[in-house]
Short mmCIF file of C-alpha atoms (C1' of nucleotides) in Angstrom, two decimals:
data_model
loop_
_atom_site.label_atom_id
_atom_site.label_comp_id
_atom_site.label_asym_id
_atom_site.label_seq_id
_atom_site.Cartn_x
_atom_site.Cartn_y
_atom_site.Cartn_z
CA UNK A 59 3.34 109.25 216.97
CA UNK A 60 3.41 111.94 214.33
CA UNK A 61 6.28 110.48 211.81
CA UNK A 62 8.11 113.23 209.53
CA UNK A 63 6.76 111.50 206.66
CA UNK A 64 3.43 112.29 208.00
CA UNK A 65 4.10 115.94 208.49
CA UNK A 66 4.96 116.32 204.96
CA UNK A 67 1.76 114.66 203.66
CA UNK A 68 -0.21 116.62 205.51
CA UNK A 69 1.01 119.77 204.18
CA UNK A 70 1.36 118.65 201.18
CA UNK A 71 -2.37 117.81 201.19
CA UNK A 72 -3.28 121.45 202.82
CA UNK A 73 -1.17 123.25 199.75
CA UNK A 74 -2.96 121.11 197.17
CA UNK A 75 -6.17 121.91 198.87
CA UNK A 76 -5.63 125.87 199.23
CA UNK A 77 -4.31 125.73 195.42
CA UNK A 78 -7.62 124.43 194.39
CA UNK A 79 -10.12 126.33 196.16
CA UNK A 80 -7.98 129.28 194.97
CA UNK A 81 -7.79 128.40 191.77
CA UNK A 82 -11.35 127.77 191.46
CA UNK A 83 -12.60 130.69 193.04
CA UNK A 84 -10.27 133.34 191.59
CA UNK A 85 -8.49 131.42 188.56
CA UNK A 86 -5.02 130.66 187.91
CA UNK A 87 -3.55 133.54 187.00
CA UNK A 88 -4.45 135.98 190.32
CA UNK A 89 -4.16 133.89 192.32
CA UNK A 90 -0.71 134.58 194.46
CA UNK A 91 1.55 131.71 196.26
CA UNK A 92 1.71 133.81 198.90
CA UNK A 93 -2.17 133.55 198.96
CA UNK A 94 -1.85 129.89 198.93
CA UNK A 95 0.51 129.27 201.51
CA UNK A 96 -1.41 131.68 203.86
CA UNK A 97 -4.30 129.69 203.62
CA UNK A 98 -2.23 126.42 203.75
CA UNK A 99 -1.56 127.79 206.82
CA UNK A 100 2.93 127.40 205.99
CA UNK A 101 5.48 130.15 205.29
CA UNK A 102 5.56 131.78 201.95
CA UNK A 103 8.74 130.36 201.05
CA UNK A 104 7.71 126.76 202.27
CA UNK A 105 5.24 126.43 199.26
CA UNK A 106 8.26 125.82 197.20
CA UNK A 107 9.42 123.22 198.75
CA UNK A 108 6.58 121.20 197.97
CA UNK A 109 6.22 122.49 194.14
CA UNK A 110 8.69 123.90 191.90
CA UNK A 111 7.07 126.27 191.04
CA UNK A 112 3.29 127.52 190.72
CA UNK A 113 2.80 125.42 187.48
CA UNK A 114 3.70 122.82 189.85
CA UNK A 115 1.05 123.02 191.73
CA UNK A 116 -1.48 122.67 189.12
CA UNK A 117 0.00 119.50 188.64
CA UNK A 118 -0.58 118.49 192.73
CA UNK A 119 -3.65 119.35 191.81
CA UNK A 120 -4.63 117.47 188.66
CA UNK A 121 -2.54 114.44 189.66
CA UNK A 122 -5.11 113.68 192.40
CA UNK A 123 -8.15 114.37 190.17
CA UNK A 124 -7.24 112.75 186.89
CA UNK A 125 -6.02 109.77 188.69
CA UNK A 126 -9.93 109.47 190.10
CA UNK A 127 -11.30 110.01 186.86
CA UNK A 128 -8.98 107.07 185.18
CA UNK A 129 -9.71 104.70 187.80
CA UNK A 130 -13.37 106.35 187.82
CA UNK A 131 -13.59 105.41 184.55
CA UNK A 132 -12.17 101.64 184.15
CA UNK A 133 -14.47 100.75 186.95
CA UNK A 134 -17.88 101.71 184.99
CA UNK A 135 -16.20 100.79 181.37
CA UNK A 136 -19.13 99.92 179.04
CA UNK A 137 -19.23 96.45 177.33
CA UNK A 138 -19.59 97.45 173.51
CA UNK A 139 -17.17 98.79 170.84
CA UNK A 140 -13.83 100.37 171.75
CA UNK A 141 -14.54 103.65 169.98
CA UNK A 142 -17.79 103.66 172.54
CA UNK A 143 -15.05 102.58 175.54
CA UNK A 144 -12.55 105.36 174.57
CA UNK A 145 -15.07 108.35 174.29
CA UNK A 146 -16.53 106.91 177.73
CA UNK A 147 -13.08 107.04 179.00
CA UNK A 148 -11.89 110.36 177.17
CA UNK A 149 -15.32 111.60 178.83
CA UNK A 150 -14.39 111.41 182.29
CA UNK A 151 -11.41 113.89 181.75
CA UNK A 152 -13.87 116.28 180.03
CA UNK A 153 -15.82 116.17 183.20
CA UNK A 154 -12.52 116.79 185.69
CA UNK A 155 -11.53 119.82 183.03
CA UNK A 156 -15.06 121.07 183.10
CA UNK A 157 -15.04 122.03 186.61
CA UNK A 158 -13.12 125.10 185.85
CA UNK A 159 -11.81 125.34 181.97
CA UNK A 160 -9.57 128.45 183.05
CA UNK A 161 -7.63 126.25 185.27
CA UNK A 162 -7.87 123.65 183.24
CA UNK A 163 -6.13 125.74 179.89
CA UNK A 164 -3.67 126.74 182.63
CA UNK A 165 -2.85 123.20 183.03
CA UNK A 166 -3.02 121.67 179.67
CA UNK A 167 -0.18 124.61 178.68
CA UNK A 168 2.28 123.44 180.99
CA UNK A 169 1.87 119.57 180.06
CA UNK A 170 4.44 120.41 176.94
CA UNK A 171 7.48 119.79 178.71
CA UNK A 172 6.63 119.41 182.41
CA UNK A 173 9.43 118.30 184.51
CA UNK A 174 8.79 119.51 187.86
CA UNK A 175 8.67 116.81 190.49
CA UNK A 176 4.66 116.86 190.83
CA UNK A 177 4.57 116.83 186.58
CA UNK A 178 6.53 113.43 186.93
CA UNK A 179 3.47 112.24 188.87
CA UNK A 180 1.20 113.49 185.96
CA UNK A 181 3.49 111.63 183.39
CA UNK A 182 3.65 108.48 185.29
CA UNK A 183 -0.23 108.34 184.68
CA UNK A 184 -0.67 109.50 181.59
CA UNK A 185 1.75 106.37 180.99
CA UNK A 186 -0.51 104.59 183.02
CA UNK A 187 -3.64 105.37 180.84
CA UNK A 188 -1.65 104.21 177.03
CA UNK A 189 -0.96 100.66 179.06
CA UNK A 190 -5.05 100.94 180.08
CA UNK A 191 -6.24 101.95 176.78
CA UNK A 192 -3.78 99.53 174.97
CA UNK A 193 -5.13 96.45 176.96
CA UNK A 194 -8.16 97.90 175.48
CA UNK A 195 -7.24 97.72 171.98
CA UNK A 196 -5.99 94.04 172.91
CA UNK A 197 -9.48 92.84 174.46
CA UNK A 198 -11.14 94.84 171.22
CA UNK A 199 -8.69 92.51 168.67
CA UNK A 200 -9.62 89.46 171.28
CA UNK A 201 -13.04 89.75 170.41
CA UNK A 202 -12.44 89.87 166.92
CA UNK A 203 -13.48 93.89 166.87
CA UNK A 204 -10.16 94.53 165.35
CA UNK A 205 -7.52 93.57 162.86
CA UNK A 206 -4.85 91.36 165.09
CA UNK A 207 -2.29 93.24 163.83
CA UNK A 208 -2.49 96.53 164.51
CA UNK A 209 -0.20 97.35 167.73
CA UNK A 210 -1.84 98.03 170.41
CA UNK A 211 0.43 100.73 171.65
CA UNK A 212 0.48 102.81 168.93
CA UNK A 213 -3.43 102.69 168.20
CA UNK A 214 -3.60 103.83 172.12
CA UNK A 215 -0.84 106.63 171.51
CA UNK A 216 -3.01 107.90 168.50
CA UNK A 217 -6.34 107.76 169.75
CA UNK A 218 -4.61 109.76 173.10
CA UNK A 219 -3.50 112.14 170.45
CA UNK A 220 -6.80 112.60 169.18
CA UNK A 221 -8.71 113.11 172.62
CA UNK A 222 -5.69 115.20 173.11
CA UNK A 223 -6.45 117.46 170.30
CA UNK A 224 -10.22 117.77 171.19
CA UNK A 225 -9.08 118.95 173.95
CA UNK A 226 -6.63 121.46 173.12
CA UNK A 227 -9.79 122.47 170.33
CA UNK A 228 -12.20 122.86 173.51
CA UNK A 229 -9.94 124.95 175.96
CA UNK A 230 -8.99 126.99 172.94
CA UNK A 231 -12.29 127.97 172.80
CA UNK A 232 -12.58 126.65 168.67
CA UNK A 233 -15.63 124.06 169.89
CA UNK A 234 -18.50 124.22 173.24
CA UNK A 235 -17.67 120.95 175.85
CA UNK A 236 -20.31 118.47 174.00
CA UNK A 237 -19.31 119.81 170.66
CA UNK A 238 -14.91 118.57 171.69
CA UNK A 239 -16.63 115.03 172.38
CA UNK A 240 -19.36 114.40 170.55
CA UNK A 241 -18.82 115.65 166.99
CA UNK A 242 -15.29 116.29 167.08
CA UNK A 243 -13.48 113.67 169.18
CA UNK A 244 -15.85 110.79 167.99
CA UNK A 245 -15.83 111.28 164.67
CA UNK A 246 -11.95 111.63 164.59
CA UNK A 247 -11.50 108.77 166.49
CA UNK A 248 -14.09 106.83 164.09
CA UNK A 249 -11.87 108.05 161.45
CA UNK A 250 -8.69 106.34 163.06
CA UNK A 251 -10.64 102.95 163.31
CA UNK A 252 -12.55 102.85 160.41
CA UNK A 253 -10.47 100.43 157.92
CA UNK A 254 -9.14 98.47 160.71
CA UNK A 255 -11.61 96.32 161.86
CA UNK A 256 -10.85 92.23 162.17
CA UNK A 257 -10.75 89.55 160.07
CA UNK B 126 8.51 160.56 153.50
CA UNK B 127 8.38 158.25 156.11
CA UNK B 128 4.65 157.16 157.35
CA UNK B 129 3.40 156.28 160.92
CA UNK B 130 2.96 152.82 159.72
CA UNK B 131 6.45 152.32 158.02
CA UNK B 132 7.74 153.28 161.42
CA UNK B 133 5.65 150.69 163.33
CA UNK B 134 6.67 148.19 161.20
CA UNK B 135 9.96 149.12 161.66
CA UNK B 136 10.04 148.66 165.43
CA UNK B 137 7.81 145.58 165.28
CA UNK B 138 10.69 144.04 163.03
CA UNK B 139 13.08 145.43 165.32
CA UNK B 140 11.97 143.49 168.45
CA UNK B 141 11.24 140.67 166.15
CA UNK B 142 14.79 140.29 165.33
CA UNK B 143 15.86 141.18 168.98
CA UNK B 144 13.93 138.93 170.58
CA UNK B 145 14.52 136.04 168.28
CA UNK B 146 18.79 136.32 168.73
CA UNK B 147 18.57 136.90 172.42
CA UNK B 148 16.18 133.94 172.83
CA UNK B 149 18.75 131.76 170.80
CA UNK B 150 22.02 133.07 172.32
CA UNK B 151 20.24 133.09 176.35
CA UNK B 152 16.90 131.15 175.93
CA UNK B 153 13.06 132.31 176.39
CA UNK B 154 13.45 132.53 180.45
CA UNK B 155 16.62 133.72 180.77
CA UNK B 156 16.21 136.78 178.46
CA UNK B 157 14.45 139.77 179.89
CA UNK B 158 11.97 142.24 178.03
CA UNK B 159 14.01 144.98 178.91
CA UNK B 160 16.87 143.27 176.75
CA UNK B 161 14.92 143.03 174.23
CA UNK B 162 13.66 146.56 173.94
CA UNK B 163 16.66 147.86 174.52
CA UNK B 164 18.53 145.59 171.79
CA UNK B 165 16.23 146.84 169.69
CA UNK B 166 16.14 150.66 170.46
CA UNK B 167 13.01 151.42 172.51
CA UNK B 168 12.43 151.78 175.53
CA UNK B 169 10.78 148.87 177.99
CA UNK B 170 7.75 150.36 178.28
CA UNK B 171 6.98 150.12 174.24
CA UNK B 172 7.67 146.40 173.80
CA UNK B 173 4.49 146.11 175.27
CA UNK B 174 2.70 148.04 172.72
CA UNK B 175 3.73 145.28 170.11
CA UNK B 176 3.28 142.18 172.05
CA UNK B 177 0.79 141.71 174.61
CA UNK B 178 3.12 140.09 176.91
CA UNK B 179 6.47 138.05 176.71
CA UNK B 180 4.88 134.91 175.63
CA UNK B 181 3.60 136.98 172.69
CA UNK B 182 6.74 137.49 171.49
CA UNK B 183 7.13 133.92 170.59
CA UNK B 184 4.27 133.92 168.16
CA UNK B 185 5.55 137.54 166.60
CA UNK B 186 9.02 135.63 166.07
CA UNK B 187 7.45 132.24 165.37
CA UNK B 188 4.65 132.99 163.06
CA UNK B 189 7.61 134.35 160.32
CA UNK B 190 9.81 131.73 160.51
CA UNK B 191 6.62 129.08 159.96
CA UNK B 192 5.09 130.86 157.39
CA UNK B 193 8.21 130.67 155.34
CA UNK B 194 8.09 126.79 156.33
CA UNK B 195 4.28 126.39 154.83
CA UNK B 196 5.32 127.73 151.78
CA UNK B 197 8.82 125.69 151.25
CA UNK B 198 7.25 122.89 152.00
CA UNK B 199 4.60 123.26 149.65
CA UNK B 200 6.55 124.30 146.97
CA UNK B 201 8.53 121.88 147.10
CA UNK B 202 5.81 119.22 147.91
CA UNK B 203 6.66 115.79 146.41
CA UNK B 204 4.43 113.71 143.97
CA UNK B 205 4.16 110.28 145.07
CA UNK B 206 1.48 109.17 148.31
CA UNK B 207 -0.05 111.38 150.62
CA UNK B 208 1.76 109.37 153.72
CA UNK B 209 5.23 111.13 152.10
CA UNK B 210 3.67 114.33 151.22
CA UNK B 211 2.43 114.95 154.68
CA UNK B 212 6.01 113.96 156.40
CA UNK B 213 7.52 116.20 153.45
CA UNK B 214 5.51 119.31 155.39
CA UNK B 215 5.66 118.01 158.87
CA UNK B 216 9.45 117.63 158.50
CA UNK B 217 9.57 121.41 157.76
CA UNK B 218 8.17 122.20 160.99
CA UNK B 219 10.54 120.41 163.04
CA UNK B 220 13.25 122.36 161.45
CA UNK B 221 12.28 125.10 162.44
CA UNK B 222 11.82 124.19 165.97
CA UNK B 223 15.19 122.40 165.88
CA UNK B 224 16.90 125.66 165.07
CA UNK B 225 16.35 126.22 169.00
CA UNK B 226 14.23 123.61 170.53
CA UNK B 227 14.82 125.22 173.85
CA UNK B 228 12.24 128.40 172.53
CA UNK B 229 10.27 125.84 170.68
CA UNK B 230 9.36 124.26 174.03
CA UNK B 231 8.21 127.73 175.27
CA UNK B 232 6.14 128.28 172.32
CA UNK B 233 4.76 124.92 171.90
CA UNK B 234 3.57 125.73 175.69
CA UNK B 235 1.96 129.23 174.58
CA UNK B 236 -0.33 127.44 171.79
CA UNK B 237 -3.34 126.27 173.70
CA UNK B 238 -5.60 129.11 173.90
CA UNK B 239 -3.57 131.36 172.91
CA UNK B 240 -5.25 134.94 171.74
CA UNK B 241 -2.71 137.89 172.04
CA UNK B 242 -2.71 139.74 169.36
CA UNK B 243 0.55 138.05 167.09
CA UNK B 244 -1.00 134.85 168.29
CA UNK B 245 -3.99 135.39 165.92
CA UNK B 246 -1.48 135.24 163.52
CA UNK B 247 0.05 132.04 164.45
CA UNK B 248 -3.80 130.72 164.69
CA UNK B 249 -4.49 131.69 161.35
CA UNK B 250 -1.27 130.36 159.81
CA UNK B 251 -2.37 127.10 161.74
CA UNK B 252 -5.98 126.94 160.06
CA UNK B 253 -4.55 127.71 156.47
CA UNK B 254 -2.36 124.61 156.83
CA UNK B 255 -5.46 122.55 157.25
CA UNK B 256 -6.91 124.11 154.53
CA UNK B 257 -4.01 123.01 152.51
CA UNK B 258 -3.40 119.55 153.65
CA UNK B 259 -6.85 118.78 152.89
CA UNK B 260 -6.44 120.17 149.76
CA UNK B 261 -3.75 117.23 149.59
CA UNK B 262 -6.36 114.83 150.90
CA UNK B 263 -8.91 115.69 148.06
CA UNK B 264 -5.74 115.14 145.18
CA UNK B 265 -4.90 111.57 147.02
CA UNK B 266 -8.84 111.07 146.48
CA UNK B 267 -8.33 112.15 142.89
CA UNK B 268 -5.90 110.15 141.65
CA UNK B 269 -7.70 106.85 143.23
CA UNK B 270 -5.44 106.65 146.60
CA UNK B 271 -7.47 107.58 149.22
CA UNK B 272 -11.32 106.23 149.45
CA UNK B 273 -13.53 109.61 148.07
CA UNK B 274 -16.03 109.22 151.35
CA UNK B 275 -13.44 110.45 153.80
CA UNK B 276 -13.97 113.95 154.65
CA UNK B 277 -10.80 115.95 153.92
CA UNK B 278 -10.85 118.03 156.18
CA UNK B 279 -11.59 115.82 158.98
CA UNK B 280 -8.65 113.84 158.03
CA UNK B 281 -6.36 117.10 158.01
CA UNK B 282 -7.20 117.75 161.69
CA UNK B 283 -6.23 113.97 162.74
CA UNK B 284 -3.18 114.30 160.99
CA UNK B 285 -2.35 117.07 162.26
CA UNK B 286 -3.07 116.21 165.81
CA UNK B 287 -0.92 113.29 165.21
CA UNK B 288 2.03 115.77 163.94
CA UNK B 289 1.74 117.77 167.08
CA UNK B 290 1.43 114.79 169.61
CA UNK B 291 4.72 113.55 167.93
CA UNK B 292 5.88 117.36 168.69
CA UNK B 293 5.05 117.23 172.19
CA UNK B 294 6.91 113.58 172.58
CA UNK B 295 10.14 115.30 170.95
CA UNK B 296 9.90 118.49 172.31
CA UNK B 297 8.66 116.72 176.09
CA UNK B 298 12.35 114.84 175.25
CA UNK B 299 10.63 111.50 175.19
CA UNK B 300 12.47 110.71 171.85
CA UNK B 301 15.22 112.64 169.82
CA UNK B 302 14.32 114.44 166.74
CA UNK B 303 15.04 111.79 163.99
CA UNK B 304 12.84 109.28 166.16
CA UNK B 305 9.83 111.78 166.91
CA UNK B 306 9.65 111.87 162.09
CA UNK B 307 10.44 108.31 161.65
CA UNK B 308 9.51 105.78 163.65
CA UNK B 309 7.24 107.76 165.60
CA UNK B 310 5.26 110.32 163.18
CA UNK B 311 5.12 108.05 160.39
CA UNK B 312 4.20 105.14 161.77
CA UNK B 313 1.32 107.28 163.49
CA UNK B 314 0.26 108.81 159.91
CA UNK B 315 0.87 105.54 158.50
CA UNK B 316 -1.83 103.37 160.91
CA UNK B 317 -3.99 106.54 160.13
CA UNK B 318 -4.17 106.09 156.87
CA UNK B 319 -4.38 102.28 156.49
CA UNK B 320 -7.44 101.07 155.92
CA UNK B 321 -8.66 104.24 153.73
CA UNK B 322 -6.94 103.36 150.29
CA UNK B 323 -9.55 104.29 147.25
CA UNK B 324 -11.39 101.60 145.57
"C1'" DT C 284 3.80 178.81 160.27
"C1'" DA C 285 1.14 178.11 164.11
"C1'" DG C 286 -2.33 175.47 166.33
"C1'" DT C 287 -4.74 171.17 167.45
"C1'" DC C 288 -5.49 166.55 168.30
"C1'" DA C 289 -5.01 161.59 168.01
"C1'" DT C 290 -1.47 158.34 168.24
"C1'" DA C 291 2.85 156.55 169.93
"C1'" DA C 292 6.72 156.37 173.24
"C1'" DT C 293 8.67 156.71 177.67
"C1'" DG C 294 10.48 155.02 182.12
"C1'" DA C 295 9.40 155.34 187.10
"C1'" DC C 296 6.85 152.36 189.58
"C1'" DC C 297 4.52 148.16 191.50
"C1'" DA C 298 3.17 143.40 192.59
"C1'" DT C 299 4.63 138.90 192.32
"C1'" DG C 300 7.27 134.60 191.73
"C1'" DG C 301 11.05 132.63 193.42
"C1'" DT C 302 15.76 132.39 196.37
"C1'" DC C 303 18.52 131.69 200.24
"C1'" DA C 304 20.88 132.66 204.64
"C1'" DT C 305 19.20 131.76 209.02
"C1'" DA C 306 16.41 129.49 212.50
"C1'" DA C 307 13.63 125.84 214.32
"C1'" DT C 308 12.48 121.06 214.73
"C1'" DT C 309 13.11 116.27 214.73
"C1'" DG C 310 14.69 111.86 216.02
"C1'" DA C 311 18.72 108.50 216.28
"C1'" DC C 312 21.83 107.32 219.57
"C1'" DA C 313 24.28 107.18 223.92
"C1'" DT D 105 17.38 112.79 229.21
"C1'" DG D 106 20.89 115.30 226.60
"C1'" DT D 107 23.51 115.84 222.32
"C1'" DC D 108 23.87 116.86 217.69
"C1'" DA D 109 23.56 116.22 212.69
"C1'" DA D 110 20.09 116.35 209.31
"C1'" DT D 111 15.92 117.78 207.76
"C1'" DT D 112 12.37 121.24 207.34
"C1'" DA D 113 10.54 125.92 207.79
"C1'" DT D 114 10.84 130.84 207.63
"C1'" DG D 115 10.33 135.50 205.63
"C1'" DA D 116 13.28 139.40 204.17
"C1'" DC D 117 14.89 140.21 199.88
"C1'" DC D 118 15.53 140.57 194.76
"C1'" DA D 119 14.79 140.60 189.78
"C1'" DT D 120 11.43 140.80 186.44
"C1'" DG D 121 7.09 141.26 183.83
"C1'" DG D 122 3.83 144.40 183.13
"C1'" DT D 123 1.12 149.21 183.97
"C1'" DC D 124 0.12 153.87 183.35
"C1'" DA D 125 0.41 158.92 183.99
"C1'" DT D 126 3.09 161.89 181.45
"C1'" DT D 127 5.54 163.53 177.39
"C1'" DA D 128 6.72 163.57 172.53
"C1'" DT D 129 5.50 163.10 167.72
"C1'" DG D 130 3.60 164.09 163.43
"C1'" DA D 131 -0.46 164.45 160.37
"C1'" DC D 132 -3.75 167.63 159.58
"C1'" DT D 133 -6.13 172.39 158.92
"C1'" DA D 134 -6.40 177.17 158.23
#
DNA sequence: TAGTCATAATGACCATGGTCATAATTGACA
DNA sequence: TGTCAATTATGACCATGGTCATTATGACTA
């Protein structure tokens, strides 16, 4: 038996789906809901009762992706210093955003602020990740990497910051991809640790 | 005599003004262009010969009001440690976008990637304020407070990414203005700059 | 003053995002 | 199986942002 529940996942999974090969093939901006919902195979007005509106959808979309790339990411975490765990971490969203940057600068605008019900999702993680990268900071002062008493939840809500800034800088178009990570977000976040290593 | 240019920047004030007391009376959505044009005396089709589109309107209105914050704040820059200094300007900002946090939100939203034409101006206004804060970073390394091998400008960016992430968190109503300056900001700026006093 | 041309202004027009009254579907319960 | 309230879907419709062919303006020259 087909439950209701069911139903709605499904669609919901065939608008998140349309959404992104849309997106990707004709970018955010031209691309129509009405496009979207055709090829999601629903009504026009049906879309919008899955996402607010059609910033909404971008966050269906990167929900799903960005959630891969944390868990992507935690799974092949390198032994070593933190700075070399964060930019490994940080990395993996670089890669997701990569796939296509126009999509990806429509997204990043609408983080400011984002309250539709699929942005909650998008909040919940990027909650998520400060707890990761926090336990991260913890293991780092653990190992005697870093001064004990730094806390670990404001170190993680900086060095977010920072990779949040690189990215802003890349989308922006002020720096290339490797050029947001390797000079730019490295070096800033060396600049955040340097002074507050252990003992 | 009056000039072709005097009259342009006329009607660029004009909508300036127009579309800054309609957005704080109705908000950024809620107001249409064709209020705006007509508040200010032209018709709809010319707004769009001043700002690219809507969203461009919030850097024609915002860029003034910062610009006038940059150079308060540094004129009235305290002596005393870089950590104060650097709140002393930051504060400024969030002033401004108190005034009507509502349009803040939508032009916080605009600022990644954005390249209409008044948002050039908003751009450069932001790279000038680097320019000055690490000219604040170079007078902490002066007088002895801040270790001379940190690059100033590299510093400016982190701080300012900091400033904005605390932006986003107020703005994103994850904290109320007061917390997003003090606990928040300066604590942020604060674990920053540990760790780099001079000497 | 009349003539000429680049620049600026206009507003009818269009495509799209989003709404909402109506219709269809579902499943709990008898 | 039949009933019916609640949930879900539909698409005609509307308001708005933005375009563009047309018109107006004004700075020149002769």
């Amino acid at each position: 038996m087909v439950t209701r529940e069911a139903r709605k996942e499904d669609k919901r999974a065939r608008l998140r789906d349309a959404a992104w090969a849309l997106f990707r093939e004709k970018g955010f901006e031209p691309t129509t809901t009405k496009e979207i919902a055709a090829r999601a195979g629903v009504a026009s007005g049906t879309l919008f009762l899955y996402a607010r509106d059609k910033a909404d959808l971008l966050f269906l979309v990167f929900h799903e992706r960005l959630s891969a790339a944390v868990d992507e990411g935690l799974r092949t975490l390198p032994d070593g210093p933190l700075l070399e765990q964060l930019l490994h971490l940080f990395a993996g969203f670089f890669r997701v955003y990569a796939e296509a940057p126009e999509v990806a600068r429509a997204f990043v605008k609408e983080l400011p602020g984002a309250d539709g019900p699929n942005a909650q999702l998008t909040n919940r993680l990027t909650m998520s990740l400060l707890t990761h990268v926090s336990g991260l900071v913890q293991r780092a002062q653990a190992r005697g990497e870093l001064a004990a008493d730094v806390p670990p939840m404001l170190l993680a809500q900086n060095a977010f910051a920072l990779y949040f800034f690189a990215l802003t800088a890349w989308l922006g178009r002020m720096t290339t991809l490797e050029g947001a990570l390797d000079p730019l977000l490295r070096s800033s976040l060396a600049l955040q640790l340097r002074g507050l290593s252990g003992k």
